[in-house]
Amino acid sequence: MTSNNPSVFLLMVNGQIEAADFPEYDDLYCKYCFVYGHDWAPTSGLEEGISQITSKGRGSQSLVWNFPLDITFKSTNPFGWPQIVVSVYGPDTFGNDVVRGYGAVHIPFTPGKHTKTIPMFVPESTSRLQKFTSWLMGRLPEFTDPKVVAQGEGREVTRVRSQGFVTLQFNIVTKDMKKLGYETTSEHSAATGLTRTSQQL
Amino acid sequence: MSSPSDVREKIRKKRRELQESLGRVRDDKQALVPSDWDLSKENEHTAVEELPGGEEDPGETLRRSVMAKRMKKKKKLLKEMAVESPPDEEEVTAVQEMREEQDRGDDVESPPARSPRDLPPRPVIRPGSSQSETTMRLRMTEKLRAAKSKAASLLQQESIIEPTSRLQSLRDRDTLTRFDRNTDPDLQANEDSSFAARLKFRDAARHAAKDKRAEAGLPTAEEAYNFFTFNFDPEPQQQQRYKKKHSRRREAEEEGEGESGEEDEEKEEEEGEEEGELEREHEGEEESEARDEDASLVRDDEEDLFIIDQSAQDFLEVRRAEYIGYSRRLQRERETLFVPSMRPVPASSKLPENVRPRYLEEEGLYVGERPPVCLTNQNILENRILKQAEGRKWFGDDGRIIALPDPIKESSSRPPLFQLEDELDPALQTVYRKALKTKHVNLYIAGMGNPQADYQLDVDVSGLIFSHHPLFSREHVLAARLAQLYDQHLTRQHKNLTGLLTDKLNSLRNTIHNMLELHRGEALSQVAQQRIAEYKQEVRHTRQLRDVEQEKDRALLKTIIRVWKELKALRDFQRFTNTPFKLFMRREKVDREQDEQEFENDIIAEVSELQAEAEEDYQRKMSEYRRQHEEWKSWKRKQKALKKKQKKKIQQEEEEENEESEEELGEEPDKSEPPEKPDMGDLEEQVQEKAARIRRKPGEPVLIPELTLSGPVTPNEQCPRAEFSRREDVAKRSLFIKVLYNDKEVSRTDSRNLNMDFRVHFGQIFNLKIVNWPESIKLQVFESVGSSSSLLAEVCVPVPESSVLTGSALFEEMEFSSNQRVTFNHEGVGSGVPFSFEADGTNTQTLLTSGKLSCCVSWAVGEDDIPLAPPSSQPGGGMYSGLRQMDAIACIGASGLNDMKKLGKWAAESRLDPNDPSNVSIMQLLSVVSGGDVAVPEYFRLEQLQEEFNFQTDEELHRSRRFRLLRLRSQEVPEFRHFKCVPSMERDISEKVFQDYEKRLKEGEVIDTKEHIDAHRALVAKYLQRVRESVINRFLIAKHHFILSDVVSEDEVPSIGVLGWNLFKLAEPKRPLKPRRKERKKVTAQNLSDGDIKLLVNIIRGYDIPVRRPYASKPPASAKSGRSFTEPFTAPVSSQTPQQGSEWPFGQPLIRPFVEVSFQRSVLQTSTAEGPNPCWNEEIVLPFSAPNGDYSSTILQSVKDEVFINIFDEVLYDVVEDERERGNTIHTRIERHWLGSIKIPFSTIYLQSRIDGTFKVSTPPVLLGYNKERSLGSEGGYDAVRSLSEGTFLSLFITIEPQLVPGDTIREKFDSQESERLLIASEVFEKEASRRFPDRPCLTTVIDINGKTVFITRFIRPLNPPQELLDAFPNGPQETTELVARYVSLVPSLPDSVSFAGVCDLWSTCDQFLTLLAGDEEEHAVLLCNYFLSMGKRAWLIIGIAIPEGPTAYVLTYEQNRYLIWNPSTGQHYGQYDTFCPLQTIGCLINSDNVWFNIQPYAAPVRMIFDVSKPNLWKPFFSRSFPDPGLSSVQPEGLVYRHTDRAAAVELQDRIEKVLREKIMEWRPRHPTRWNRYCISTLRQFLPKLELSGGREVAEEHRLELQSLLGEYRISGFPLHLPFSEIRPIIEAVHSTGVHMVEAPNVEFALAVYVHPYPGNVLSVWVYIASLVSAH
């Protein structure tokens, strides 16, 4: 498929959901899914996944999943660039599985290795009584659809509380972006890199 | 490694040497620190970036170019430097490196960077540095050289041109470069003197430095300064060898700080400094003086300043502690330290010599407000600054420290937020209030800031006189008039215009006379003549004026006398007096002789003047005449000459010629008549006559009227009753005056009684202290009778000029009037009403209340005789002038801002300070406007820069297929809503993509008339389409509104009740005896695909299925006798039943019915059962597929498919031809005959999730070959009516597997015109209802077709049904009722959920419904209810649940003590106790007044009581606590019905028939379709009868008729009856009967269509379809 006039460009993402930092919680697992626009289609790889449950190490505070991501998208239009939505779950004091955080981030645009840290958040209960009962029943409020966090629509009705971080690593490869007229790397940045080195000398 | 002290020693030595060498070179350098900075920065910049000159700032390049020219001159100097420095440098480097090694040993990780302070400022270059560095160095030095040469050259120039330039001002000095002074020794001296203070200080420092050598004292400012300002000239040639480690800036500095070098000639001092320097380094301290430079030196990130700390110990020396005596220390400190004085600095020391302070503000320049600083602090600061080098540049021209305007706002612009917790106290919640514009808020008087300025307006209301008042009696009216006339007379008298004019006239005459006398006999000069003429003119004019005045005087006098006479007459007539007016005529005797003489003289003079004038006039006219006459004559002459010529030519020439030439002469001038000579005798007569008219006759006494108030007024007792009551009334009245300032009431007078003379005296003065600009001052006159008062009139008083002061101001009489109409039944004449003085009522007058208010408004005078008036505003400026100057927008208005001319004018007028920063934008704007011809656009743009930001032009955007596609997708146009992967390239998109969409758009415009058959429907469909689109658009918007439950799923807080119930549930039996249907898990529609959804139809059993009628060749004996309307079925059936048994073919059962269910073209059927009451109990599973595989709830909701449940009779025919084979072969043909059907729309099933019940099968009115099984007996009264509803029934259970979640209806709150209170009440009502009875629908507000919330009772209003329907049965009210119901049912039904997918239930009003001819059950019900109401019935709308419709609306009527329930969509009606009534639950009843919610224990109609007056059974919406606010109806006044065109109906009928015939043939592709024409014609005749009877009466008769005609055929067929909406449902219905499926070889078909038009385009369609099989 090495035509000179490509009609789609490809975005290959691999990487991993490395670790999370949830100071208060332990034994968490995460789910991920991708949210992308109409003009995007995954060509290979898993669109959704669920990780193992991981516990904190003795000394460390971070929860390590090292959960691999590997997906390739094709697209005709950068509009609706894919986002990864990560949601973290874990048991509460009563052993009920509750949500511990939602977060989303765009897949990086530029080829290369990127490390992203997403702040996570959970929806808040509507009232104190709700908060108490939901804690008691082990049914904390959740988003009806975790993909909500990748959209702006409807967010105005929610209130959330931030809760921990998840670190992701992406390795991005793109194909034919430039041929279709989309530049994600600028020569400028390369040039400034050079001058910086010269300055260091 | 040498000891630190050694090192130090060495450094010191080297340095000294260097100093000396450099000092000579550099002493000429000027040490202006800031400019040095600039240069050093520039140098650094160029060196680091290796930039060519082109990238430097223009100033630098310029300098460079100059440099290049002067290079040579400087070269020599440079060489000198180069020779001198190398050895020093080497040594220093050695030391440096050594130390570096130490550093590295201490901390390996830290870069070998170094603070510029750790050693003498010396660039150190490590050996072996890269080539690039050396080149940089080179460039640097080159630059340096260039700079020097340039400086030198500049200085040379300067020294010649202006040797004292630097004395002029500090600013000037700044502009000069430091190089200016290079070769200026004489100037240098001056320079030094200016730095005298500093030098002194330095000396002190020097002494201190000496002592400091041994001890670790603090370095002084001086030291620090010197340290950084030392001149260590970098030697370009040698520096190549060194590492570039320090910033290059350093060198630049060094070279700049030449002056310090010059001063530091003493080695001692130098050493001391060095010492101090090093000491300081060890301690890591910083000195304030050095700080400036320090900060910037540290800028380079690579340089680590603090690295020195780690190496500090190496330099430490351990010594014994030294003691310094206190006094000595004090002394030393005094020498070292400087304590700035707190005394103010004399201005002279702050300014350069011989310069006077210059105050910019006085020069009219804008000077911002300085930040407030405590005076002592300021003094300290000034003193300190002055001690510094270059201290003076901190001072401005006015001798004050230069300061920027205060940028700090007085108050914080944003108040602190107290919201620490997430919960905010509701009391602190922000409440949105619409901004209100106060009119006067900004109109404060300018200068109100100072508290002394208080302004006071004095309003003096003195009194009031009525010139007319409604309580005036006739006499009063006359008296008022008399008084008025008398007033007029007095004023005229006072002015004495007549006298004046007469005098003037006389004097003029005298003048003329004198002039003529003077020039007697002599010829008058030109000037004199002219003057006389002018005088004469004047005389004439004055005379005329005098005559007019005289006439007026006389007329006035006459009128006064007449009115007085009238008054007297009136007093006589009414025999009492009301007014004290009395008129006396004073006669003044005149000397008759003299009078006559004067009169005569006057007349003579006038006559003579007139004569002269007339003569003059005559002369003028005469001359005019003569001129004209001359003209005429000359013309005549010419003509004659011409004629002569013509006569000569007459032989040769024709007449045309003649005419032409004649025309050349032009028009003939008028031959004017000579003017007549004026008749002098006439003139005299005229004058005499006039004089008699307007003048007092000679000798007649002069009459002077005098009005007095001395007349007696008849006391009350003697007055007649009417007058008495009038006076009483007057006494009751009182008046007061309100004073309004800027439309606000500020004060009011006391109330004063109205006197008999209608004068009111107030005499009150109000002092108004004002804050706002006076805009208006009004006085309102109020009249009060008893406690009520009414506004009589309003008087606006002009705001006085500021010169109008109390005391000097005059009273003004303000006239006022009011146009109130007042009448009385007593003597008062009233006002605004005509009245008459005459007995016969003629000569009526209408007078309005009017009067004069005398008042005075003036500015008060303060105690010290200062007027309390605001500063005088501009005379023309009005009251806003103060404001106008301050605010441009207030002055010219917001729109004016675009009008540059206005703005400019305003700016000029208000004398804007061009330097005020707040005016910058305006000034800029103005400069643009006035400077160039910048065309100011004549339009206004909201987004002026929009064009620049446009991605592409609109046309391009539109043309591009890709963009169009993207746009349509984002607009969620249905065709493109889920379009995936829009190609990235234009060329990849085919035009075809848009085909469907464009087609649809086009269709929207042009409705296919073939599809819709008649034009009206087409229009309606179009309208409906448009409504649908707009509603859907609203819906799309609403869909993007989320509520919390859409986004977050959260458990409800369980209530105590639920918890308790849950506990109770634990004790429930595990396997109950009577299990209930449990709620199945609902499936969200998203994750479904084709084949997942199944429709389950459970057919349980049937009742009363028609049975076959034996095939009889002869008509039955019974006739249609005594059959009444009420018993259509029972009678014939009873007559038939006995025969049945005998006539049936042997062995054949009564009927073999089976049920066929068809849905989405998949057809399944049950097994065949037997008998009229079969029991199948079979489950049929039908697959369901959503359109386009889209299972979203909106799509599912809009699925229009219907489930058809048909009952067929399976008939077996023996087709064995050969009788012999009958024994062993069974050869039968199965035929199925359609008996009836049930249609259930999918949307109903979807929304209800399950349908369970017994349904009436809609059977055709006539089923050929079938009989209704005898039904249960029905007897008496309305039971008969009920029996009508009986027919065939089927028990069904339908559901969808898995259960789908029906889409929620929109929760968006639609806007409404209802009052907020009503909406809240209805919300509460509905909530309460659903809480108590969740399964009973309650409806109080609905959404109308415009998307507005409307209260439901507004829909109910009596409306007239078509008159034709009422006339149809003049004496059968019941028939009429049924006909009306039938009419309503004929309007096609179109569920809202289908047309407005997922949106909501829209209610249309009856006229909209009838125009659209499509609507939901609610519309039908509302229309029917309204019809019933207009027919005088008691009717209610029922909101309830019925099968199969689900939540629906029915109509309840009350007649003959029975409640009837009407199904508006079918026209059927049921009694309250009808078991088969489809209405299952009644939620509420509605009529035009109220809504009642059912709070009875049962909701089924059978078990209910319909008496809404019982509040324990029916909860009313409007109750005593919330009464009906009187809602007007949204329905029209009445309905207008269009008479339906019968011809159009016939045409439609033909077309339907044609279409159906084609369809039937199409459905029978393998068999020929024959049509039996005879049968068709019979059927066609029969259909109208069916329509007339409503499909009942004629059935049997018809059957017989048919049989007699077509005896040899076996006929099976039936008429179908449908309301007409489109042709498609008709085809569907015909198809579903399956008549076409008869496959007998000799079958024939008959099809007849009849369309019956009803008013308002409602059409009833009958389709008769039959199959005929020949019996032979």
PDB file of C-alpha atoms in Angstrom, chain B residues 160-262:
ATOM      1  CA  ILE B 160      33.473  71.321  18.184  1.00  0.00           C
ATOM      2  CA  ILE B 161      29.802  71.694  17.831  1.00  0.00           C
ATOM      3  CA  GLU B 162      28.361  71.869  21.276  1.00  0.00           C
ATOM      4  CA  PRO B 163      30.764  71.753  24.087  1.00  0.00           C
ATOM      5  CA  THR B 164      28.206  72.293  26.845  1.00  0.00           C
ATOM      6  CA  SER B 165      25.588  69.965  25.636  1.00  0.00           C
ATOM      7  CA  ARG B 166      25.604  67.767  28.671  1.00  0.00           C
ATOM      8  CA  LEU B 167      24.763  70.583  30.939  1.00  0.00           C
ATOM      9  CA  GLN B 168      21.453  71.205  29.430  1.00  0.00           C
ATOM     10  CA  SER B 169      19.526  68.485  30.951  1.00  0.00           C
ATOM     11  CA  LEU B 170      19.831  65.026  32.185  1.00  0.00           C
ATOM     12  CA  ARG B 171      17.880  63.725  29.353  1.00  0.00           C
ATOM     13  CA  ASP B 172      20.210  65.242  26.876  1.00  0.00           C
ATOM     14  CA  ARG B 173      23.041  63.644  28.589  1.00  0.00           C
ATOM     15  CA  ASP B 174      21.435  60.319  28.293  1.00  0.00           C
ATOM     16  CA  THR B 175      21.184  60.541  24.628  1.00  0.00           C
ATOM     17  CA  LEU B 176      24.836  61.161  24.247  1.00  0.00           C
ATOM     18  CA  THR B 177      26.978  58.112  24.202  1.00  0.00           C
ATOM     19  CA  ARG B 178      29.702  57.691  26.655  1.00  0.00           C
ATOM     20  CA  PHE B 179      32.188  57.994  23.879  1.00  0.00           C
ATOM     21  CA  ASP B 180      31.419  61.595  23.583  1.00  0.00           C
ATOM     22  CA  ARG B 181      33.817  62.469  26.275  1.00  0.00           C
ATOM     23  CA  ASN B 182      36.629  60.340  25.245  1.00  0.00           C
ATOM     24  CA  THR B 183      38.906  63.050  24.061  1.00  0.00           C
ATOM     25  CA  ASP B 184      37.379  65.848  25.943  1.00  0.00           C
ATOM     26  CA  PRO B 185      39.536  66.592  28.874  1.00  0.00           C
ATOM     27  CA  ASP B 186      38.017  69.965  29.475  1.00  0.00           C
ATOM     28  CA  LEU B 187      34.627  68.452  29.637  1.00  0.00           C
ATOM     29  CA  GLN B 188      35.894  65.839  31.881  1.00  0.00           C
ATOM     30  CA  ALA B 189      36.548  68.446  34.469  1.00  0.00           C
ATOM     31  CA  ASN B 190      32.986  69.553  34.335  1.00  0.00           C
ATOM     32  CA  GLU B 191      31.973  66.037  34.608  1.00  0.00           C
ATOM     33  CA  ASP B 192      33.974  65.551  37.672  1.00  0.00           C
ATOM     34  CA  SER B 193      32.493  68.517  39.344  1.00  0.00           C
ATOM     35  CA  SER B 194      29.103  67.053  38.880  1.00  0.00           C
ATOM     36  CA  PHE B 195      30.280  64.016  40.644  1.00  0.00           C
ATOM     37  CA  ALA B 196      31.796  65.952  43.438  1.00  0.00           C
ATOM     38  CA  ALA B 197      29.674  64.405  46.065  1.00  0.00           C
ATOM     39  CA  ARG B 198      30.560  61.013  44.969  1.00  0.00           C
ATOM     40  CA  LEU B 199      34.201  61.668  44.941  1.00  0.00           C
ATOM     41  CA  LYS B 200      34.067  62.857  48.422  1.00  0.00           C
ATOM     42  CA  PHE B 201      32.404  59.753  49.461  1.00  0.00           C
ATOM     43  CA  ARG B 202      35.015  57.771  47.736  1.00  0.00           C
ATOM     44  CA  ASP B 203      37.740  59.416  49.601  1.00  0.00           C
ATOM     45  CA  ALA B 204      36.151  58.381  52.783  1.00  0.00           C
ATOM     46  CA  ALA B 205      35.912  54.924  51.462  1.00  0.00           C
ATOM     47  CA  ARG B 206      39.575  54.952  50.617  1.00  0.00           C
ATOM     48  CA  HIS B 207      40.510  55.686  54.124  1.00  0.00           C
ATOM     49  CA  ALA B 208      38.354  52.997  55.365  1.00  0.00           C
ATOM     50  CA  ALA B 209      39.810  50.577  52.923  1.00  0.00           C
ATOM     51  CA  LYS B 210      43.243  51.044  54.298  1.00  0.00           C
ATOM     52  CA  ASP B 211      42.148  49.964  57.710  1.00  0.00           C
ATOM     53  CA  LYS B 212      40.165  47.211  56.458  1.00  0.00           C
ATOM     54  CA  ARG B 213      43.025  45.276  55.174  1.00  0.00           C
ATOM     55  CA  ALA B 214      43.508  43.360  58.399  1.00  0.00           C
ATOM     56  CA  GLU B 215      39.980  42.792  59.367  1.00  0.00           C
ATOM     57  CA  ALA B 216      37.048  41.201  57.731  1.00  0.00           C
ATOM     58  CA  GLY B 217      35.005  44.347  57.460  1.00  0.00           C
ATOM     59  CA  LEU B 218      32.083  44.934  55.206  1.00  0.00           C
ATOM     60  CA  PRO B 219      32.914  46.218  51.776  1.00  0.00           C
ATOM     61  CA  THR B 220      31.516  49.594  51.170  1.00  0.00           C
ATOM     62  CA  ALA B 221      29.368  50.591  48.322  1.00  0.00           C
ATOM     63  CA  GLU B 222      32.350  52.321  46.926  1.00  0.00           C
ATOM     64  CA  GLU B 223      34.335  49.152  46.872  1.00  0.00           C
ATOM     65  CA  ALA B 224      31.666  47.198  45.278  1.00  0.00           C
ATOM     66  CA  TYR B 225      31.193  49.841  42.758  1.00  0.00           C
ATOM     67  CA  ASN B 226      34.809  50.070  41.962  1.00  0.00           C
ATOM     68  CA  PHE B 227      35.142  46.424  41.780  1.00  0.00           C
ATOM     69  CA  PHE B 228      32.670  46.216  39.028  1.00  0.00           C
ATOM     70  CA  THR B 229      33.719  49.298  37.312  1.00  0.00           C
ATOM     71  CA  PHE B 230      37.379  48.527  37.065  1.00  0.00           C
ATOM     72  CA  ASN B 231      38.909  48.646  33.740  1.00  0.00           C
ATOM     73  CA  PHE B 232      40.431  45.437  32.780  1.00  0.00           C
ATOM     74  CA  ASP B 233      40.524  45.765  29.188  1.00  0.00           C
ATOM     75  CA  PRO B 234      40.214  42.533  27.445  1.00  0.00           C
ATOM     76  CA  GLU B 235      42.983  42.295  24.962  1.00  0.00           C
ATOM     77  CA  PRO B 236      41.566  40.964  21.812  1.00  0.00           C
ATOM     78  CA  GLN B 237      44.696  39.414  20.490  1.00  0.00           C
ATOM     79  CA  GLN B 238      45.559  37.529  23.586  1.00  0.00           C
ATOM     80  CA  GLN B 239      42.141  36.588  24.671  1.00  0.00           C
ATOM     81  CA  GLN B 240      42.050  34.086  21.955  1.00  0.00           C
ATOM     82  CA  ARG B 241      44.076  31.931  24.148  1.00  0.00           C
ATOM     83  CA  TYR B 242      41.721  32.054  27.002  1.00  0.00           C
ATOM     84  CA  LYS B 243      38.661  30.236  27.713  1.00  0.00           C
ATOM     85  CA  LYS B 244      35.508  32.091  27.423  1.00  0.00           C
ATOM     86  CA  LYS B 245      33.925  31.469  30.676  1.00  0.00           C
ATOM     87  CA  HIS B 246      32.727  34.729  32.008  1.00  0.00           C
ATOM     88  CA  SER B 247      30.121  36.643  30.306  1.00  0.00           C
ATOM     89  CA  ARG B 248      31.297  38.901  27.639  1.00  0.00           C
ATOM     90  CA  ARG B 249      29.288  41.571  29.135  1.00  0.00           C
ATOM     91  CA  ARG B 250      31.910  42.010  31.654  1.00  0.00           C
ATOM     92  CA  GLU B 251      34.330  43.386  29.189  1.00  0.00           C
ATOM     93  CA  ALA B 252      31.880  45.752  27.840  1.00  0.00           C
ATOM     94  CA  GLU B 253      31.345  47.016  31.290  1.00  0.00           C
ATOM     95  CA  GLU B 254      34.937  47.321  31.930  1.00  0.00           C
ATOM     96  CA  GLU B 255      35.591  49.340  28.955  1.00  0.00           C
ATOM     97  CA  GLY B 256      32.708  51.546  29.907  1.00  0.00           C
ATOM     98  CA  GLU B 257      33.887  52.153  33.419  1.00  0.00           C
ATOM     99  CA  GLY B 258      36.870  54.123  32.400  1.00  0.00           C
ATOM    100  CA  GLU B 259      36.304  56.882  34.831  1.00  0.00           C
ATOM    101  CA  SER B 260      36.808  54.698  37.804  1.00  0.00           C
ATOM    102  CA  GLY B 261      40.114  53.659  36.448  1.00  0.00           C
ATOM    103  CA  GLU B 262      41.084  57.198  36.230  1.00  0.00           C
TER     104      GLU B 262
END
